[in-house]
mmCIF file of C-alpha atoms in Angstrom:
data_model
loop_
_atom_site.group_PDB
_atom_site.id
_atom_site.type_symbol
_atom_site.label_atom_id
_atom_site.label_comp_id
_atom_site.label_asym_id
_atom_site.label_seq_id
_atom_site.Cartn_x
_atom_site.Cartn_y
_atom_site.Cartn_z
ATOM 1 C CA MET A 3 14.265 21.030 -16.300
ATOM 2 C CA ALA A 4 14.626 19.856 -12.686
ATOM 3 C CA ASN A 5 12.896 22.936 -11.274
ATOM 4 C CA SER A 6 10.024 22.550 -13.744
ATOM 5 C CA VAL A 7 9.608 18.875 -12.820
ATOM 6 C CA LEU A 8 9.556 19.747 -9.119
ATOM 7 C CA ALA A 9 6.870 22.389 -9.667
ATOM 8 C CA ALA A 10 4.799 19.945 -11.749
ATOM 9 C CA ALA A 11 5.152 17.186 -9.147
ATOM 10 C CA GLU A 12 4.088 19.519 -6.346
ATOM 11 C CA SER A 13 0.887 20.431 -8.195
ATOM 12 C CA PHE A 14 0.199 16.922 -9.534
ATOM 13 C CA ARG A 15 -2.936 15.241 -8.167
ATOM 14 C CA ASP A 16 -3.138 11.804 -9.809
ATOM 15 C CA TRP A 17 -1.009 9.924 -7.281
ATOM 16 C CA ARG A 18 -1.653 6.317 -6.302
ATOM 17 C CA LEU A 19 -0.695 4.992 -2.882
ATOM 18 C CA VAL A 20 0.897 1.604 -3.548
ATOM 19 C CA THR A 21 1.491 -1.146 -1.014
ATOM 20 C CA ARG A 22 1.148 -4.900 -0.484
ATOM 21 C CA LEU A 23 -1.789 -6.584 1.233
ATOM 22 C CA GLU A 24 -1.857 -10.358 1.666
ATOM 23 C CA GLY A 25 1.163 -10.564 -0.595
ATOM 24 C CA GLN A 26 -0.480 -8.726 -3.492
ATOM 25 C CA HIS A 27 0.290 -5.315 -4.975
ATOM 26 C CA ARG A 28 -2.504 -2.824 -4.268
ATOM 27 C CA ALA A 29 -3.039 0.756 -5.458
ATOM 28 C CA PHE A 30 -5.345 3.372 -3.940
ATOM 29 C CA ASP A 31 -6.273 6.858 -5.082
ATOM 30 C CA ALA A 32 -4.145 8.952 -2.726
ATOM 31 C CA ALA A 33 -6.408 12.003 -2.889
ATOM 32 C CA ALA A 34 -9.513 9.921 -2.204
ATOM 33 C CA LEU A 35 -7.836 8.355 0.835
ATOM 34 C CA GLU A 36 -7.547 11.807 2.391
ATOM 35 C CA ALA A 37 -11.363 11.895 2.603
ATOM 36 C CA VAL A 38 -11.648 8.454 4.208
ATOM 37 C CA PRO A 39 -12.557 8.521 7.936
ATOM 38 C CA GLN A 40 -9.538 8.323 10.211
ATOM 39 C CA ASP A 41 -10.550 4.992 11.747
ATOM 40 C CA LYS A 42 -10.592 3.359 8.321
ATOM 41 C CA ARG A 43 -7.221 4.859 7.415
ATOM 42 C CA ASP A 44 -5.872 3.559 10.721
ATOM 43 C CA ALA A 45 -7.174 0.095 9.830
ATOM 44 C CA LEU A 46 -5.409 0.253 6.449
ATOM 45 C CA ASN A 47 -2.182 1.396 8.087
ATOM 46 C CA ALA A 48 -2.421 -1.515 10.524
ATOM 47 C CA LEU A 49 -2.685 -3.968 7.623
ATOM 48 C CA ILE A 50 0.296 -2.323 5.918
ATOM 49 C CA ALA A 51 2.331 -2.596 9.120
ATOM 50 C CA GLU A 52 1.330 -6.221 9.611
ATOM 51 C CA GLU A 53 2.587 -7.035 6.104
ATOM 52 C CA ALA A 54 5.876 -5.235 6.828
ATOM 53 C CA ARG A 55 6.435 -7.300 9.953
ATOM 54 C CA ALA A 56 5.951 -10.465 7.919
ATOM 55 C CA GLY A 57 8.383 -9.628 5.094
ATOM 56 C CA PHE A 58 8.834 -7.391 2.076
ATOM 57 C CA GLN A 59 6.621 -4.312 2.100
ATOM 58 C CA TYR A 60 6.370 -0.829 0.638
ATOM 59 C CA CYS A 61 4.142 2.165 1.119
ATOM 60 C CA PHE A 62 4.573 5.266 -1.034
ATOM 61 C CA GLU A 63 2.839 7.147 -3.830
ATOM 62 C CA ARG A 64 3.585 6.822 -7.506
ATOM 63 C CA PHE A 65 2.555 7.762 -11.011
ATOM 64 C CA PRO A 66 3.466 5.051 -13.595
ATOM 65 C CA LEU A 67 5.023 7.448 -16.099
ATOM 66 C CA TYR A 68 6.456 4.809 -18.430
ATOM 67 C CA ASP A 69 3.303 2.689 -18.533
ATOM 68 C CA GLN A 70 1.153 5.731 -19.208
ATOM 69 C CA MET A 71 3.477 6.910 -21.950
ATOM 70 C CA LYS A 72 3.407 3.498 -23.648
ATOM 71 C CA ALA A 73 -0.399 3.530 -23.433
ATOM 72 C CA GLY A 74 -0.521 6.885 -25.219
ATOM 73 C CA ASN A 75 -1.377 8.873 -22.090
ATOM 74 C CA THR A 76 1.772 10.970 -21.796
ATOM 75 C CA PRO A 77 1.132 13.947 -19.495
ATOM 76 C CA SER A 78 1.660 17.489 -20.732
ATOM 77 C CA GLY A 79 4.214 20.041 -19.632
ATOM 78 C CA ALA A 80 7.253 19.185 -17.544
ATOM 79 C CA LEU A 81 6.064 15.662 -16.763
ATOM 80 C CA GLY A 82 5.738 15.041 -20.497
ATOM 81 C CA GLN A 83 9.318 16.202 -20.939
ATOM 82 C CA LEU A 84 10.327 13.839 -18.143
ATOM 83 C CA ALA A 85 8.569 10.979 -19.938
ATOM 84 C CA GLY A 86 10.526 11.887 -23.068
ATOM 85 C CA LEU A 87 13.737 11.467 -21.097
ATOM 86 C CA LEU A 88 12.956 7.769 -20.619
ATOM 87 C CA GLY A 89 13.214 7.109 -24.354
ATOM 88 C CA SER A 90 15.963 9.591 -25.132
ATOM 89 C CA ASP A 91 19.252 8.486 -26.660
ATOM 90 C CA ALA A 92 21.153 10.631 -24.149
ATOM 91 C CA PHE A 93 19.697 9.032 -21.003
ATOM 92 C CA THR A 94 19.593 5.500 -22.376
ATOM 93 C CA GLY A 95 23.104 5.870 -23.755
ATOM 94 C CA LEU A 96 24.407 7.094 -20.397
ATOM 95 C CA LEU A 97 23.056 4.094 -18.488
ATOM 96 C CA ARG A 98 24.261 1.724 -21.207
ATOM 97 C CA LYS A 99 27.740 3.200 -20.960
ATOM 98 C CA ILE A 100 27.815 2.982 -17.161
ATOM 99 C CA THR A 101 26.704 -0.662 -17.155
ATOM 100 C CA ASP A 102 28.100 -1.829 -20.517
ATOM 101 C CA ALA A 103 24.550 -2.859 -21.472
ATOM 102 C CA PRO A 104 23.561 -3.985 -25.000
ATOM 103 C CA GLU A 105 22.093 -1.631 -27.589
ATOM 104 C CA ASP A 106 18.588 -3.119 -27.364
ATOM 105 C CA SER A 107 18.275 -2.272 -23.653
ATOM 106 C CA PHE A 108 15.656 0.296 -22.664
ATOM 107 C CA ILE A 109 14.556 2.393 -19.684
ATOM 108 C CA ASP A 110 11.278 2.403 -17.756
ATOM 109 C CA GLY A 111 10.324 4.703 -14.906
ATOM 110 C CA GLN A 112 7.819 5.952 -12.373
ATOM 111 C CA LEU A 113 7.434 9.258 -10.580
ATOM 112 C CA THR A 114 7.398 8.669 -6.823
ATOM 113 C CA ARG A 115 6.379 10.690 -3.800
ATOM 114 C CA TYR A 116 7.341 9.752 -0.228
ATOM 115 C CA ARG A 117 5.524 11.486 2.614
ATOM 116 C CA ALA A 118 5.367 10.910 6.368
ATOM 117 C CA GLY A 119 4.968 7.188 7.098
ATOM 118 C CA HIS A 120 6.182 6.021 3.694
ATOM 119 C CA PHE A 121 8.970 3.437 3.303
ATOM 120 C CA LEU A 122 10.401 0.612 1.203
ATOM 121 C CA THR A 123 11.808 -2.420 3.008
ATOM 122 C CA LEU A 124 14.823 -4.531 2.091
ATOM 123 C CA HIS A 125 14.781 -6.124 -1.381
ATOM 124 C CA ASP A 126 17.073 -6.541 -4.384
ATOM 125 C CA ASP A 127 14.907 -5.523 -7.407
ATOM 126 C CA GLU A 128 15.468 -8.861 -9.130
ATOM 127 C CA GLU A 129 12.455 -9.862 -11.265
ATOM 128 C CA PRO A 130 13.584 -12.446 -13.872
ATOM 129 C CA ASP A 131 10.714 -11.704 -16.239
ATOM 130 C CA LEU A 132 11.589 -7.987 -16.285
ATOM 131 C CA LYS A 133 15.296 -8.571 -17.080
ATOM 132 C CA ARG A 134 16.567 -5.619 -15.070
ATOM 133 C CA ILE A 135 20.200 -4.581 -15.533
ATOM 134 C CA CYS A 136 20.462 -1.611 -13.184
ATOM 135 C CA ALA A 137 18.267 0.728 -11.176
ATOM 136 C CA TYR A 138 18.389 4.504 -11.077
ATOM 137 C CA VAL A 139 16.982 7.201 -8.793
ATOM 138 C CA LEU A 140 16.803 10.751 -10.160
ATOM 139 C CA ASN A 141 16.043 13.141 -7.289
ATOM 140 C CA PHE A 142 13.836 16.234 -7.507
ATOM 141 C CA THR A 143 13.689 17.334 -3.870
ATOM 142 C CA PRO A 144 15.716 20.349 -2.701
ATOM 143 C CA GLU A 145 16.964 20.891 0.855
ATOM 144 C CA TRP A 146 16.218 17.404 2.121
ATOM 145 C CA ASN A 147 18.267 16.151 5.040
ATOM 146 C CA ALA A 148 18.960 12.878 6.820
ATOM 147 C CA ASP A 149 16.525 13.658 9.652
ATOM 148 C CA PHE A 150 13.683 13.474 7.107
ATOM 149 C CA GLY A 151 14.302 9.780 6.300
ATOM 150 C CA GLY A 152 13.656 8.613 2.759
ATOM 151 C CA ILE A 153 17.320 7.639 2.488
ATOM 152 C CA LEU A 154 18.413 5.038 -0.062
ATOM 153 C CA GLN A 155 20.381 2.539 2.033
ATOM 154 C CA PHE A 156 22.587 -0.440 1.195
ATOM 155 C CA PRO A 157 23.260 -2.886 4.048
ATOM 156 C CA ASP A 158 26.276 -5.199 4.161
ATOM 157 C CA LYS A 159 26.162 -8.941 4.822
ATOM 158 C CA ASP A 160 26.037 -8.297 8.585
ATOM 159 C CA GLY A 161 23.059 -5.957 8.320
ATOM 160 C CA HIS A 162 25.047 -2.768 8.939
ATOM 161 C CA ILE A 163 24.404 0.161 6.603
ATOM 162 C CA ALA A 164 27.407 0.177 4.283
ATOM 163 C CA ALA A 165 26.226 3.168 2.241
ATOM 164 C CA GLY A 166 23.372 5.628 2.368
ATOM 165 C CA PHE A 167 22.329 8.399 0.000
ATOM 166 C CA THR A 168 20.252 11.330 1.199
ATOM 167 C CA PRO A 169 18.244 12.771 -1.723
ATOM 168 C CA LYS A 170 20.063 15.700 -3.319
ATOM 169 C CA PHE A 171 18.264 17.900 -5.814
ATOM 170 C CA ASN A 172 18.970 17.085 -9.465
ATOM 171 C CA SER A 173 21.298 14.191 -8.615
ATOM 172 C CA MET A 174 21.158 10.564 -9.721
ATOM 173 C CA THR A 175 22.116 7.287 -8.083
ATOM 174 C CA VAL A 176 22.683 4.185 -10.245
ATOM 175 C CA PHE A 177 23.261 0.627 -9.024
ATOM 176 C CA ARG A 178 23.279 -2.808 -10.572
ATOM 177 C CA VAL A 179 20.544 -5.380 -10.064
ATOM 178 C CA PRO A 180 20.455 -7.474 -7.950
ATOM 179 C CA VAL A 181 21.734 -5.674 -4.858
ATOM 180 C CA ALA A 182 20.037 -5.449 -1.461
ATOM 181 C CA HIS A 183 18.717 -1.975 -0.632
ATOM 182 C CA MET A 184 15.854 -0.135 1.037
ATOM 183 C CA VAL A 185 14.418 3.365 1.553
ATOM 184 C CA SER A 186 14.223 4.393 5.189
ATOM 185 C CA ALA A 187 10.881 5.481 6.622
ATOM 186 C CA VAL A 188 9.888 9.142 6.522
ATOM 187 C CA PRO A 189 9.097 10.084 10.165
ATOM 188 C CA PRO A 190 5.749 11.561 11.238
ATOM 189 C CA PHE A 191 7.071 15.087 11.893
ATOM 190 C CA VAL A 192 8.013 15.610 8.215
ATOM 191 C CA THR A 193 5.520 17.816 6.351
ATOM 192 C CA ARG A 194 7.357 17.894 3.020
ATOM 193 C CA SER A 195 7.440 15.372 0.169
ATOM 194 C CA ARG A 196 10.366 13.503 -1.371
ATOM 195 C CA TYR A 197 10.059 13.360 -5.179
ATOM 196 C CA ALA A 198 12.065 11.157 -7.524
ATOM 197 C CA LEU A 199 11.986 9.462 -10.896
ATOM 198 C CA THR A 200 12.886 5.833 -10.320
ATOM 199 C CA GLY A 201 13.169 2.912 -12.696
ATOM 200 C CA TRP A 202 15.394 0.408 -14.408
ATOM 201 C CA LEU A 203 17.529 -0.191 -17.462
ATOM 202 C CA ARG A 204 16.274 -3.505 -18.842
ATOM 203 C CA HIS A 205 17.335 -6.026 -21.452
ATOM 204 C CA GLY A 206 15.369 -5.689 -24.678
ATOM 205 C CA PRO A 207 13.452 -6.014 -26.786
ATOM 206 C CA GLU A 208 11.065 -3.469 -25.304
ATOM 207 C CA PRO A 209 7.640 -5.078 -24.719
ATOM 208 C CA ARG A 210 4.188 -3.657 -25.028
ATOM 209 C CA LEU A 211 3.073 -3.180 -21.463
ATOM 210 C CA PRO A 212 -0.384 -2.975 -19.903
ATOM 211 C CA VAL A 213 -1.087 -0.014 -17.656
ATOM 212 C CA HIS A 214 -0.669 -0.675 -13.917
ATOM 213 C CA GLU A 215 -1.619 1.760 -11.207
#
């Protein structure tokens, strides 16, 4: 399945660049941004950088797989199979067993793509309204190395990196919420993409969710 998901992600075109501007979540059509004049893209990047200097910030591309599935817009092919994994007894049961979570807990998820310039600054995933129990990262990128950035990092209380996980194809990282972590920036010389399914095991009952880009 992992190879099929990778192939589907590489040919997928409906990505949204997500970031924060003036403290608010924003989403842009990633393909449409490619056609925007360079000076305007530079201006957007400057605003993204300004927000990062001020506090929490992120810049990467995503497809809200769980939200789309709940809205009845499940994609076909391998991405549809990946969406099915989110509601499967096997995957949900595994995360419940790891975390000793209750039977009414459920899993959400998004497909993510990190390219050159993308990053996720320090945060702990805690959102009281979302009732997150643990986070997971299921990697779909082969032959990625530490020089490419995009590393899931966990700093200690002194700010030193206590643990870091370079994406490994068809591997999963699970950690409880809240815990401070970040994804290191992908440097400008990288021409490849880092793909992953990321999301959370959450306390139930499972709500009806609106679609968010």
